[in-house]
PDB file of N, CA and C in Angstrom:
ATOM      1  N   UNK A  28       9.148  11.851  -0.780  1.00 89.00           N
ATOM      2  CA  UNK A  28       7.869  11.666  -1.383  1.00 89.00           C
ATOM      3  C   UNK A  28       7.350  12.520  -2.822  1.00 89.00           C
ATOM      4  N   UNK A  29       8.127  13.836  -2.581  1.00 91.00           N
ATOM      5  CA  UNK A  29       7.776  14.819  -3.591  1.00 91.00           C
ATOM      6  C   UNK A  29       8.775  14.401  -4.961  1.00 91.00           C
ATOM      7  N   UNK A  30       9.427  13.622  -4.413  1.00 95.00           N
ATOM      8  CA  UNK A  30      10.643  13.140  -6.090  1.00 95.00           C
ATOM      9  C   UNK A  30       9.646  12.047  -6.958  1.00 95.00           C
ATOM     10  N   UNK A  31       9.040  11.321  -5.601  1.00 94.00           N
ATOM     11  CA  UNK A  31       7.748   9.794  -6.178  1.00 94.00           C
ATOM     12  C   UNK A  31       6.882  10.612  -7.183  1.00 94.00           C
ATOM     13  N   UNK A  32       6.210  11.389  -6.350  1.00 94.00           N
ATOM     14  CA  UNK A  32       5.110  12.175  -6.769  1.00 94.00           C
ATOM     15  C   UNK A  32       5.171  12.717  -8.099  1.00 94.00           C
ATOM     16  N   UNK A  33       6.529  13.508  -8.320  1.00 95.00           N
ATOM     17  CA  UNK A  33       6.826  13.933  -9.646  1.00 95.00           C
ATOM     18  C   UNK A  33       7.147  12.961 -10.433  1.00 95.00           C
ATOM     19  N   UNK A  34       7.687  11.629 -10.554  1.00 97.00           N
ATOM     20  CA  UNK A  34       7.976  10.867 -11.150  1.00 97.00           C
ATOM     21  C   UNK A  34       6.651  10.390 -11.839  1.00 97.00           C
ATOM     22  N   UNK A  35       5.839   9.998 -10.969  1.00 97.00           N
ATOM     23  CA  UNK A  35       4.524   9.115 -11.281  1.00 97.00           C
ATOM     24  C   UNK A  35       3.774  10.288 -11.942  1.00 97.00           C
ATOM     25  N   UNK A  36       3.815  11.823 -11.646  1.00 96.00           N
ATOM     26  CA  UNK A  36       2.974  12.465 -12.449  1.00 96.00           C
ATOM     27  C   UNK A  36       3.748  12.698 -14.210  1.00 96.00           C
ATOM     28  N   UNK A  37       5.164  12.401 -14.369  1.00 97.00           N
ATOM     29  CA  UNK A  37       5.489  12.602 -15.284  1.00 97.00           C
ATOM     30  C   UNK A  37       5.241  11.305 -16.376  1.00 97.00           C
ATOM     31  N   UNK A  38       5.251  10.166 -15.494  1.00 97.00           N
ATOM     32  CA  UNK A  38       5.047   8.815 -16.337  1.00 97.00           C
ATOM     33  C   UNK A  38       3.675   9.152 -16.750  1.00 97.00           C
ATOM     34  N   UNK A  39       2.876   9.459 -16.227  1.00 97.00           N
ATOM     35  CA  UNK A  39       1.560   9.710 -16.464  1.00 97.00           C
ATOM     36  C   UNK A  39       1.348  10.968 -17.485  1.00 97.00           C
ATOM     37  N   UNK A  40       1.702  11.813 -17.531  1.00 96.00           N
ATOM     38  CA  UNK A  40       1.636  12.564 -18.457  1.00 96.00           C
ATOM     39  C   UNK A  40       2.528  12.544 -19.980  1.00 96.00           C
ATOM     40  N   UNK A  41       3.228  11.849 -19.819  1.00 98.00           N
ATOM     41  CA  UNK A  41       4.077  11.271 -20.931  1.00 98.00           C
ATOM     42  C   UNK A  41       3.326  10.686 -22.054  1.00 98.00           C
ATOM     43  N   UNK A  42       2.408   9.856 -21.316  1.00 97.00           N
ATOM     44  CA  UNK A  42       1.613   8.282 -21.847  1.00 97.00           C
ATOM     45  C   UNK A  42       0.118   9.383 -22.164  1.00 97.00           C
ATOM     46  N   UNK A  43      -0.310  10.603 -21.341  1.00 97.00           N
ATOM     47  CA  UNK A  43      -1.464  10.894 -21.996  1.00 97.00           C
ATOM     48  C   UNK A  43      -2.564  10.371 -20.969  1.00 97.00           C
ATOM     49  N   UNK A  44      -2.128   9.929 -19.877  1.00 96.00           N
ATOM     50  CA  UNK A  44      -3.258   9.081 -19.007  1.00 96.00           C
ATOM     51  C   UNK A  44      -4.253   9.821 -18.225  1.00 96.00           C
ATOM     52  N   UNK A  45      -3.719  10.848 -18.208  1.00 95.00           N
ATOM     53  CA  UNK A  45      -4.215  11.989 -17.040  1.00 95.00           C
ATOM     54  C   UNK A  45      -6.224  11.745 -17.172  1.00 95.00           C
ATOM     55  N   UNK A  46      -6.545  11.696 -18.765  1.00 95.00           N
ATOM     56  CA  UNK A  46      -7.750  11.210 -18.575  1.00 95.00           C
ATOM     57  C   UNK A  46      -8.593  10.311 -18.330  1.00 95.00           C
ATOM     58  N   UNK A  47      -8.174   9.520 -17.966  1.00 96.00           N
ATOM     59  CA  UNK A  47      -8.545   7.967 -17.440  1.00 96.00           C
ATOM     60  C   UNK A  47      -8.431   8.022 -15.909  1.00 96.00           C
ATOM     61  N   UNK A  48      -7.596   9.311 -15.237  1.00 96.00           N
ATOM     62  CA  UNK A  48      -7.282   9.278 -13.892  1.00 96.00           C
ATOM     63  C   UNK A  48      -8.387  10.107 -12.922  1.00 96.00           C
ATOM     64  N   UNK A  49      -9.748   9.457 -13.152  1.00 97.00           N
ATOM     65  CA  UNK A  49     -10.684  10.143 -12.434  1.00 97.00           C
ATOM     66  C   UNK A  49     -10.540   9.509 -11.038  1.00 97.00           C
ATOM     67  N   UNK A  50     -10.901  10.269  -9.866  1.00 98.00           N
ATOM     68  CA  UNK A  50     -10.640   9.455  -8.456  1.00 98.00           C
ATOM     69  C   UNK A  50     -11.221   8.100  -8.810  1.00 98.00           C
ATOM     70  N   UNK A  51     -12.537   7.945  -9.287  1.00 98.00           N
ATOM     71  CA  UNK A  51     -13.219   6.843  -9.338  1.00 98.00           C
ATOM     72  C   UNK A  51     -12.499   5.440  -9.554  1.00 98.00           C
ATOM     73  N   UNK A  52     -11.890   6.088 -11.100  1.00 98.00           N
ATOM     74  CA  UNK A  52     -10.974   4.875 -11.382  1.00 98.00           C
ATOM     75  C   UNK A  52      -9.647   4.770 -10.996  1.00 98.00           C
ATOM     76  N   UNK A  53      -9.391   5.697 -10.388  1.00 98.00           N
ATOM     77  CA  UNK A  53      -7.861   5.664  -9.172  1.00 98.00           C
ATOM     78  C   UNK A  53      -8.023   4.692  -8.206  1.00 98.00           C
ATOM     79  N   UNK A  54      -9.623   4.703  -7.538  1.00 98.00           N
ATOM     80  CA  UNK A  54      -9.648   3.799  -6.513  1.00 98.00           C
ATOM     81  C   UNK A  54     -10.338   2.521  -6.797  1.00 98.00           C
ATOM     82  N   UNK A  55     -10.749   2.424  -8.186  1.00 98.00           N
ATOM     83  CA  UNK A  55     -11.284   1.071  -8.443  1.00 98.00           C
ATOM     84  C   UNK A  55      -9.858   0.388  -8.804  1.00 98.00           C
ATOM     85  N   UNK A  56      -8.610   0.815  -9.576  1.00 98.00           N
ATOM     86  CA  UNK A  56      -7.514   0.487  -9.891  1.00 98.00           C
ATOM     87  C   UNK A  56      -6.643   0.344  -8.307  1.00 98.00           C
ATOM     88  N   UNK A  57      -6.526   0.977  -7.768  1.00 98.00           N
ATOM     89  CA  UNK A  57      -6.132   0.648  -6.307  1.00 98.00           C
ATOM     90  C   UNK A  57      -6.526  -1.008  -5.686  1.00 98.00           C
ATOM     91  N   UNK A  58      -7.762  -0.922  -5.606  1.00 98.00           N
ATOM     92  CA  UNK A  58      -8.460  -2.046  -5.005  1.00 98.00           C
ATOM     93  C   UNK A  58      -8.059  -3.549  -5.652  1.00 98.00           C
ATOM     94  N   UNK A  59      -7.921  -2.980  -7.245  1.00 98.00           N
ATOM     95  CA  UNK A  59      -7.767  -4.446  -8.088  1.00 98.00           C
ATOM     96  C   UNK A  59      -6.034  -4.463  -7.593  1.00 98.00           C
ATOM     97  N   UNK A  60      -5.109  -3.620  -7.566  1.00 98.00           N
ATOM     98  CA  UNK A  60      -3.768  -3.743  -7.086  1.00 98.00           C
ATOM     99  C   UNK A  60      -3.746  -4.477  -5.772  1.00 98.00           C
ATOM    100  N   UNK A  61      -4.517  -4.107  -4.886  1.00 98.00           N
ATOM    101  CA  UNK A  61      -4.533  -4.145  -3.374  1.00 98.00           C
ATOM    102  C   UNK A  61      -4.867  -5.854  -3.371  1.00 98.00           C
ATOM    103  N   UNK A  62      -5.785  -6.361  -4.644  1.00 98.00           N
ATOM    104  CA  UNK A  62      -6.432  -7.315  -4.405  1.00 98.00           C
ATOM    105  C   UNK A  62      -5.161  -8.503  -4.938  1.00 98.00           C
ATOM    106  N   UNK A  63      -4.482  -7.840  -6.374  1.00 98.00           N
ATOM    107  CA  UNK A  63      -3.511  -8.317  -6.530  1.00 98.00           C
ATOM    108  C   UNK A  63      -2.314  -8.893  -5.476  1.00 98.00           C
ATOM    109  N   UNK A  64      -2.173  -8.045  -4.699  1.00 98.00           N
ATOM    110  CA  UNK A  64      -0.901  -8.423  -3.354  1.00 98.00           C
ATOM    111  C   UNK A  64      -1.766  -9.169  -2.505  1.00 98.00           C
ATOM    112  N   UNK A  65      -2.985  -9.247  -2.184  1.00 98.00           N
ATOM    113  CA  UNK A  65      -3.384 -10.651  -1.313  1.00 98.00           C
ATOM    114  C   UNK A  65      -3.695 -12.144  -2.174  1.00 98.00           C
ATOM    115  N   UNK A  66      -3.684 -11.965  -3.560  1.00 98.00           N
ATOM    116  CA  UNK A  66      -3.720 -13.296  -3.915  1.00 98.00           C
ATOM    117  C   UNK A  66      -2.719 -13.854  -3.719  1.00 98.00           C
ATOM    118  N   UNK A  67      -0.914 -13.059  -3.965  1.00 98.00           N
ATOM    119  CA  UNK A  67      -0.060 -13.780  -3.474  1.00 98.00           C
ATOM    120  C   UNK A  67      -0.234 -14.910  -2.630  1.00 98.00           C
ATOM    121  N   UNK A  68      -0.837 -14.475  -1.308  1.00 97.00           N
ATOM    122  CA  UNK A  68      -0.916 -14.789   0.163  1.00 97.00           C
ATOM    123  C   UNK A  68      -2.212 -15.906   0.183  1.00 97.00           C
ATOM    124  N   UNK A  69      -3.072 -15.632  -0.810  1.00 97.00           N
ATOM    125  CA  UNK A  69      -4.692 -16.895  -0.753  1.00 97.00           C
ATOM    126  C   UNK A  69      -4.457 -17.968  -0.115  1.00 97.00           C
ATOM    127  N   UNK A  70      -3.442 -18.793  -0.641  1.00 97.00           N
ATOM    128  CA  UNK A  70      -3.787 -20.186   0.155  1.00 97.00           C
ATOM    129  C   UNK A  70      -2.536 -20.889   0.616  1.00 97.00           C
ATOM    130  N   UNK A  71      -1.689 -19.719   1.430  1.00 97.00           N
ATOM    131  CA  UNK A  71      -0.728 -19.770   2.202  1.00 97.00           C
ATOM    132  C   UNK A  71      -1.122 -19.763   3.743  1.00 97.00           C
ATOM    133  N   UNK A  72      -0.351 -20.302   4.400  1.00 97.00           N
ATOM    134  CA  UNK A  72      -0.994 -20.114   6.054  1.00 97.00           C
ATOM    135  C   UNK A  72      -0.185 -19.320   6.172  1.00 97.00           C
ATOM    136  N   UNK A  73      -0.515 -18.859   7.648  1.00 95.00           N
ATOM    137  CA  UNK A  73       0.202 -17.727   8.264  1.00 95.00           C
ATOM    138  C   UNK A  73       1.911 -17.883   7.981  1.00 95.00           C
ATOM    139  N   UNK A  74       2.560 -19.124   8.714  1.00 96.00           N
ATOM    140  CA  UNK A  74       3.643 -19.297   8.867  1.00 96.00           C
ATOM    141  C   UNK A  74       3.997 -19.017   7.423  1.00 96.00           C
ATOM    142  N   UNK A  75       3.768 -19.794   6.121  1.00 96.00           N
ATOM    143  CA  UNK A  75       4.377 -19.454   5.065  1.00 96.00           C
ATOM    144  C   UNK A  75       4.502 -18.405   4.268  1.00 96.00           C
ATOM    145  N   UNK A  76       3.167 -17.369   4.835  1.00 96.00           N
ATOM    146  CA  UNK A  76       3.452 -15.883   4.515  1.00 96.00           C
ATOM    147  C   UNK A  76       4.647 -15.511   4.766  1.00 96.00           C
ATOM    148  N   UNK A  77       5.025 -15.586   6.090  1.00 96.00           N
ATOM    149  CA  UNK A  77       6.433 -14.959   7.003  1.00 96.00           C
ATOM    150  C   UNK A  77       7.755 -15.819   6.277  1.00 96.00           C
ATOM    151  N   UNK A  78       7.693 -16.493   5.508  1.00 96.00           N
ATOM    152  CA  UNK A  78       8.813 -17.207   5.010  1.00 96.00           C
ATOM    153  C   UNK A  78       8.601 -17.614   3.663  1.00 96.00           C
ATOM    154  N   UNK A  79       8.812 -16.381   2.591  1.00 97.00           N
ATOM    155  CA  UNK A  79       8.418 -16.367   1.536  1.00 97.00           C
ATOM    156  C   UNK A  79      10.078 -16.077   0.606  1.00 97.00           C
ATOM    157  N   UNK A  80       9.701 -17.011  -0.653  1.00 97.00           N
ATOM    158  CA  UNK A  80      11.138 -17.125  -1.553  1.00 97.00           C
ATOM    159  C   UNK A  80      11.513 -15.794  -1.854  1.00 97.00           C
ATOM    160  N   UNK A  81      12.689 -15.527  -2.808  1.00 98.00           N
ATOM    161  CA  UNK A  81      12.909 -14.568  -3.381  1.00 98.00           C
ATOM    162  C   UNK A  81      12.030 -14.194  -4.647  1.00 98.00           C
ATOM    163  N   UNK A  82      11.622 -15.419  -5.149  1.00 98.00           N
ATOM    164  CA  UNK A  82      10.849 -14.649  -6.507  1.00 98.00           C
ATOM    165  C   UNK A  82       9.254 -14.156  -5.992  1.00 98.00           C
ATOM    166  N   UNK A  83       8.914 -14.824  -4.670  1.00 98.00           N
ATOM    167  CA  UNK A  83       7.331 -14.314  -4.407  1.00 98.00           C
ATOM    168  C   UNK A  83       7.689 -13.066  -3.795  1.00 98.00           C
ATOM    169  N   UNK A  84       8.760 -12.882  -3.148  1.00 98.00           N
ATOM    170  CA  UNK A  84       9.661 -11.408  -2.632  1.00 98.00           C
ATOM    171  C   UNK A  84       8.964 -10.500  -3.472  1.00 98.00           C
ATOM    172  N   UNK A  85       9.645 -10.794  -4.381  1.00 98.00           N
ATOM    173  CA  UNK A  85       9.885  -9.588  -5.716  1.00 98.00           C
ATOM    174  C   UNK A  85       8.657  -9.406  -6.080  1.00 98.00           C
ATOM    175  N   UNK A  86       7.752 -10.431  -6.228  1.00 98.00           N
ATOM    176  CA  UNK A  86       6.288 -10.160  -7.135  1.00 98.00           C
ATOM    177  C   UNK A  86       5.459  -9.410  -5.699  1.00 98.00           C
ATOM    178  N   UNK A  87       5.492  -9.641  -4.472  1.00 98.00           N
ATOM    179  CA  UNK A  87       5.315  -9.046  -3.276  1.00 98.00           C
ATOM    180  C   UNK A  87       5.558  -7.297  -3.600  1.00 98.00           C
ATOM    181  N   UNK A  88       6.743  -7.069  -4.027  1.00 98.00           N
ATOM    182  CA  UNK A  88       7.185  -5.656  -3.973  1.00 98.00           C
ATOM    183  C   UNK A  88       6.729  -5.272  -5.205  1.00 98.00           C
ATOM    184  N   UNK A  89       6.656  -5.855  -6.195  1.00 98.00           N
ATOM    185  CA  UNK A  89       6.055  -5.394  -7.543  1.00 98.00           C
ATOM    186  C   UNK A  89       4.275  -4.888  -7.199  1.00 98.00           C
ATOM    187  N   UNK A  90       3.805  -5.533  -6.525  1.00 98.00           N
ATOM    188  CA  UNK A  90       2.269  -5.394  -6.005  1.00 98.00           C
ATOM    189  C   UNK A  90       2.237  -4.272  -5.062  1.00 98.00           C
ATOM    190  N   UNK A  91       3.017  -3.871  -4.346  1.00 98.00           N
ATOM    191  CA  UNK A  91       3.430  -2.907  -3.378  1.00 98.00           C
ATOM    192  C   UNK A  91       3.647  -1.764  -4.157  1.00 98.00           C
ATOM    193  N   UNK A  92       4.632  -1.658  -5.053  1.00 98.00           N
ATOM    194  CA  UNK A  92       4.751  -0.578  -6.004  1.00 98.00           C
ATOM    195  C   UNK A  92       3.591  -0.136  -6.744  1.00 98.00           C
ATOM    196  N   UNK A  93       2.784  -1.024  -7.203  1.00 98.00           N
ATOM    197  CA  UNK A  93       1.666  -1.033  -7.985  1.00 98.00           C
ATOM    198  C   UNK A  93       0.239  -0.005  -6.967  1.00 98.00           C
ATOM    199  N   UNK A  94       0.404  -0.596  -5.758  1.00 98.00           N
ATOM    200  CA  UNK A  94      -0.536  -0.020  -4.710  1.00 98.00           C
ATOM    201  C   UNK A  94      -0.117   1.092  -4.489  1.00 98.00           C
ATOM    202  N   UNK A  95       1.423   1.456  -4.428  1.00 97.00           N
ATOM    203  CA  UNK A  95       1.861   2.934  -3.514  1.00 97.00           C
ATOM    204  C   UNK A  95       1.344   3.947  -5.155  1.00 97.00           C
ATOM    205  N   UNK A  96       1.607   3.361  -6.140  1.00 98.00           N
ATOM    206  CA  UNK A  96       1.707   4.364  -7.139  1.00 98.00           C
ATOM    207  C   UNK A  96      -0.054   5.107  -7.477  1.00 98.00           C
ATOM    208  N   UNK A  97      -0.594   3.969  -7.151  1.00 98.00           N
ATOM    209  CA  UNK A  97      -2.220   4.507  -7.715  1.00 98.00           C
ATOM    210  C   UNK A  97      -2.340   5.105  -5.991  1.00 98.00           C
ATOM    211  N   UNK A  98      -2.153   4.562  -5.002  1.00 98.00           N
ATOM    212  CA  UNK A  98      -2.383   5.439  -3.864  1.00 98.00           C
ATOM    213  C   UNK A  98      -1.926   6.931  -3.640  1.00 98.00           C
ATOM    214  N   UNK A  99      -0.423   7.067  -4.016  1.00 97.00           N
ATOM    215  CA  UNK A  99      -0.023   8.509  -4.630  1.00 97.00           C
ATOM    216  C   UNK A  99      -0.832   9.445  -5.607  1.00 97.00           C
ATOM    217  N   UNK A 100      -1.032   8.591  -6.771  1.00 97.00           N
ATOM    218  CA  UNK A 100      -1.885   9.353  -7.653  1.00 97.00           C
ATOM    219  C   UNK A 100      -3.761   9.670  -7.579  1.00 97.00           C
ATOM    220  N   UNK A 101      -3.841   8.888  -6.646  1.00 97.00           N
ATOM    221  CA  UNK A 101      -5.501   9.374  -5.910  1.00 97.00           C
ATOM    222  C   UNK A 101      -5.149  10.286  -5.260  1.00 97.00           C
ATOM    223  N   UNK A 102      -4.228  10.182  -4.099  1.00 97.00           N
ATOM    224  CA  UNK A 102      -4.051  11.586  -3.389  1.00 97.00           C
ATOM    225  C   UNK A 102      -4.162  12.478  -3.895  1.00 97.00           C
ATOM    226  N   UNK A 103      -2.724  12.868  -5.015  1.00 95.00           N
ATOM    227  CA  UNK A 103      -2.376  13.824  -5.615  1.00 95.00           C
ATOM    228  C   UNK A 103      -3.467  14.537  -6.284  1.00 95.00           C
ATOM    229  N   UNK A 104      -5.036  13.622  -6.753  1.00 95.00           N
ATOM    230  CA  UNK A 104      -6.054  14.028  -7.503  1.00 95.00           C
ATOM    231  C   UNK A 104      -6.815  15.016  -6.730  1.00 95.00           C
ATOM    232  N   UNK A 105      -6.465  15.133  -5.359  1.00 97.00           N
ATOM    233  CA  UNK A 105      -7.459  15.724  -4.295  1.00 97.00           C
ATOM    234  C   UNK A 105      -6.354  17.052  -3.580  1.00 97.00           C
ATOM    235  N   UNK A 106      -5.247  16.521  -4.109  1.00 95.00           N
ATOM    236  CA  UNK A 106      -3.892  17.441  -3.520  1.00 95.00           C
ATOM    237  C   UNK A 106      -3.494  17.343  -2.093  1.00 95.00           C
ATOM    238  N   UNK A 107      -3.771  15.945  -1.785  1.00 96.00           N
ATOM    239  CA  UNK A 107      -3.477  15.179  -0.296  1.00 96.00           C
ATOM    240  C   UNK A 107      -2.037  14.613  -0.481  1.00 96.00           C
ATOM    241  N   UNK A 108      -1.342  14.890   0.520  1.00 95.00           N
ATOM    242  CA  UNK A 108      -0.049  13.925   0.520  1.00 95.00           C
ATOM    243  C   UNK A 108      -0.646  12.879   1.407  1.00 95.00           C
ATOM    244  N   UNK A 109       0.169  11.734   0.990  1.00 95.00           N
ATOM    245  CA  UNK A 109      -0.419  10.572   1.922  1.00 95.00           C
ATOM    246  C   UNK A 109       0.215  10.383   2.665  1.00 95.00           C
ATOM    247  N   UNK A 110       1.775  10.842   2.893  1.00 96.00           N
ATOM    248  CA  UNK A 110       2.426  10.418   4.138  1.00 96.00           C
ATOM    249  C   UNK A 110       1.599  11.646   5.456  1.00 96.00           C
ATOM    250  N   UNK A 111       1.263  12.730   4.796  1.00 96.00           N
ATOM    251  CA  UNK A 111       0.257  13.732   5.893  1.00 96.00           C
ATOM    252  C   UNK A 111      -0.656  12.879   6.508  1.00 96.00           C
ATOM    253  N   UNK A 112      -1.728  12.397   5.319  1.00 97.00           N
ATOM    254  CA  UNK A 112      -2.776  11.556   5.740  1.00 97.00           C
ATOM    255  C   UNK A 112      -2.628  10.294   6.481  1.00 97.00           C
ATOM    256  N   UNK A 113      -1.608   9.702   6.208  1.00 97.00           N
ATOM    257  CA  UNK A 113      -1.268   8.774   7.231  1.00 97.00           C
ATOM    258  C   UNK A 113      -0.905   8.608   8.593  1.00 97.00           C
ATOM    259  N   UNK A 114       0.003   9.940   8.705  1.00 98.00           N
ATOM    260  CA  UNK A 114       0.350  10.547  10.178  1.00 98.00           C
ATOM    261  C   UNK A 114      -0.695  11.170  10.599  1.00 98.00           C
ATOM    262  N   UNK A 115      -2.030  11.853  10.158  1.00 98.00           N
ATOM    263  CA  UNK A 115      -2.969  12.225  10.608  1.00 98.00           C
ATOM    264  C   UNK A 115      -3.931  10.659  11.041  1.00 98.00           C
ATOM    265  N   UNK A 116      -3.948   9.691  10.360  1.00 97.00           N
ATOM    266  CA  UNK A 116      -4.910   9.000  10.707  1.00 97.00           C
ATOM    267  C   UNK A 116      -4.431   7.977  11.795  1.00 97.00           C
ATOM    268  N   UNK A 117      -3.004   7.918  12.105  1.00 97.00           N
ATOM    269  CA  UNK A 117      -1.873   7.311  13.222  1.00 97.00           C
ATOM    270  C   UNK A 117      -2.533   7.911  14.104  1.00 97.00           C
ATOM    271  N   UNK A 118      -2.546   9.259  14.448  1.00 97.00           N
ATOM    272  CA  UNK A 118      -2.820  10.182  15.412  1.00 97.00           C
ATOM    273  C   UNK A 118      -4.307   9.841  16.017  1.00 97.00           C
ATOM    274  N   UNK A 119      -5.140   9.568  14.927  1.00 97.00           N
ATOM    275  CA  UNK A 119      -6.846   9.485  15.151  1.00 97.00           C
ATOM    276  C   UNK A 119      -6.619   7.886  15.793  1.00 97.00           C
ATOM    277  N   UNK A 120      -5.992   7.098  15.335  1.00 95.00           N
ATOM    278  CA  UNK A 120      -6.011   5.745  15.751  1.00 95.00           C
ATOM    279  C   UNK A 120      -5.736   5.468  17.147  1.00 95.00           C
ATOM    280  N   UNK A 121      -4.361   6.503  17.603  1.00 95.00           N
ATOM    281  CA  UNK A 121      -3.909   6.456  19.118  1.00 95.00           C
ATOM    282  C   UNK A 121      -5.200   7.085  19.817  1.00 95.00           C
ATOM    283  N   UNK A 122      -5.455   8.310  19.470  1.00 94.00           N
ATOM    284  CA  UNK A 122      -6.634   8.421  20.318  1.00 94.00           C
ATOM    285  C   UNK A 122      -7.690   7.673  20.567  1.00 94.00           C
ATOM    286  N   UNK A 123      -8.010   6.866  19.457  1.00 94.00           N
ATOM    287  CA  UNK A 123      -9.023   5.776  19.509  1.00 94.00           C
ATOM    288  C   UNK A 123      -8.669   4.492  20.137  1.00 94.00           C
ATOM    289  N   UNK A 124      -7.498   3.740  20.137  1.00 93.00           N
ATOM    290  CA  UNK A 124      -7.271   2.716  20.551  1.00 93.00           C
ATOM    291  C   UNK A 124      -5.917   3.291  21.462  1.00 93.00           C
ATOM    292  N   UNK A 125      -6.332   3.453  22.583  1.00 91.00           N
ATOM    293  CA  UNK A 125      -4.698   3.872  23.406  1.00 91.00           C
ATOM    294  C   UNK A 125      -4.255   2.876  24.148  1.00 91.00           C
ATOM    295  N   UNK A 126      -2.978   2.667  24.758  1.00 91.00           N
ATOM    296  CA  UNK A 126      -1.990   1.702  24.784  1.00 91.00           C
ATOM    297  C   UNK A 126      -2.605   1.155  26.434  1.00 91.00           C
ATOM    298  N   UNK A 127      -3.009  -0.050  26.178  1.00 82.00           N
ATOM    299  CA  UNK A 127      -3.537  -0.567  27.278  1.00 82.00           C
ATOM    300  C   UNK A 127      -2.472  -0.822  28.581  1.00 82.00           C
ATOM    301  N   UNK A 128      -2.538  -0.613  29.702  1.00 63.00           N
ATOM    302  CA  UNK A 128      -1.545  -0.815  30.918  1.00 63.00           C
ATOM    303  C   UNK A 128      -0.952  -2.211  30.922  1.00 63.00           C
ATOM    304  N   UNK A 129      -1.308  -3.531  30.545  1.00 61.00           N
ATOM    305  CA  UNK A 129      -0.896  -4.568  30.304  1.00 61.00           C
ATOM    306  C   UNK A 129      -1.213  -4.722  28.737  1.00 61.00           C
ATOM    307  N   UNK A 130       0.293  -5.150  28.204  1.00 64.00           N
ATOM    308  CA  UNK A 130       0.623  -5.345  27.141  1.00 64.00           C
ATOM    309  C   UNK A 130       0.569  -6.899  27.050  1.00 64.00           C
ATOM    310  N   UNK A 131      -0.149  -7.570  25.926  1.00 63.00           N
ATOM    311  CA  UNK A 131      -0.569  -8.894  25.604  1.00 63.00           C
ATOM    312  C   UNK A 131       1.054  -9.385  24.929  1.00 63.00           C
ATOM    313  N   UNK A 132       1.148 -10.599  25.708  1.00 62.00           N
ATOM    314  CA  UNK A 132       2.577 -11.380  25.325  1.00 62.00           C
ATOM    315  C   UNK A 132       2.297 -12.203  24.107  1.00 62.00           C
ATOM    316  N   UNK A 133       1.222 -12.597  23.553  1.00 62.00           N
ATOM    317  CA  UNK A 133       1.111 -12.920  22.270  1.00 62.00           C
ATOM    318  C   UNK A 133       1.677 -12.472  20.989  1.00 62.00           C
ATOM    319  N   UNK A 134       2.890 -12.877  20.249  1.00 61.00           N
ATOM    320  CA  UNK A 134       3.383 -12.264  19.300  1.00 61.00           C
ATOM    321  C   UNK A 134       3.011 -12.957  17.929  1.00 61.00           C
ATOM    322  N   UNK A 135       1.984 -14.096  18.268  1.00 64.00           N
ATOM    323  CA  UNK A 135       1.960 -15.065  17.186  1.00 64.00           C
ATOM    324  C   UNK A 135       1.637 -14.408  15.692  1.00 64.00           C
ATOM    325  N   UNK A 136       1.514 -13.129  15.613  1.00 66.00           N
ATOM    326  CA  UNK A 136       1.379 -12.705  14.392  1.00 66.00           C
ATOM    327  C   UNK A 136       2.408 -12.250  13.727  1.00 66.00           C
ATOM    328  N   UNK A 137       3.473 -12.132  14.352  1.00 73.00           N
ATOM    329  CA  UNK A 137       4.412 -11.263  13.660  1.00 73.00           C
ATOM    330  C   UNK A 137       5.502 -11.993  13.101  1.00 73.00           C
ATOM    331  N   UNK A 138       6.028 -11.647  12.079  1.00 76.00           N
ATOM    332  CA  UNK A 138       6.869 -12.723  11.413  1.00 76.00           C
ATOM    333  C   UNK A 138       8.238 -11.896  11.251  1.00 76.00           C
ATOM    334  N   UNK A 139       8.329 -10.916  11.920  1.00 69.00           N
ATOM    335  CA  UNK A 139      10.144 -10.236  11.601  1.00 69.00           C
ATOM    336  C   UNK A 139      10.064  -9.351  12.876  1.00 69.00           C
ATOM    337  N   UNK A 140      10.973  -9.033  13.257  1.00 63.00           N
ATOM    338  CA  UNK A 140      11.312  -8.359  14.275  1.00 63.00           C
ATOM    339  C   UNK A 140      11.011  -6.944  14.256  1.00 63.00           C
ATOM    340  N   UNK A 141      10.426  -6.321  15.223  1.00 59.00           N
ATOM    341  CA  UNK A 141       9.958  -5.248  15.328  1.00 59.00           C
ATOM    342  C   UNK A 141      11.013  -4.048  15.081  1.00 59.00           C
ATOM    343  N   UNK A 142      10.228  -3.071  14.341  1.00 59.00           N
ATOM    344  CA  UNK A 142      11.418  -1.849  14.360  1.00 59.00           C
ATOM    345  C   UNK A 142      11.952  -0.977  15.243  1.00 59.00           C
TER     346      UNK A 142
END
């Protein structure tokens, strides 16, 4: 993560874009990029979204990259580590939503095998 953060910071610095990267602007850009990711799936069925072609997969990857860059830059503007923030939030969610004794067998929302 540190290498990615440094590469992003170098990219921004070389272009003198720091002046534009206020938290407000970064948050807005992040939502725009997330919307561009969503747009790929806008008219797909759930099944179609699980079976994309290579060109669409490449587009998805590019938009995820954009989201990650803006998220990482926004976190850095506050001195936060996005991976630590995600781990902390995952623990909060684990406490908020404990595992039920009975697991539902419906996996209709799953496209791929679980890691």
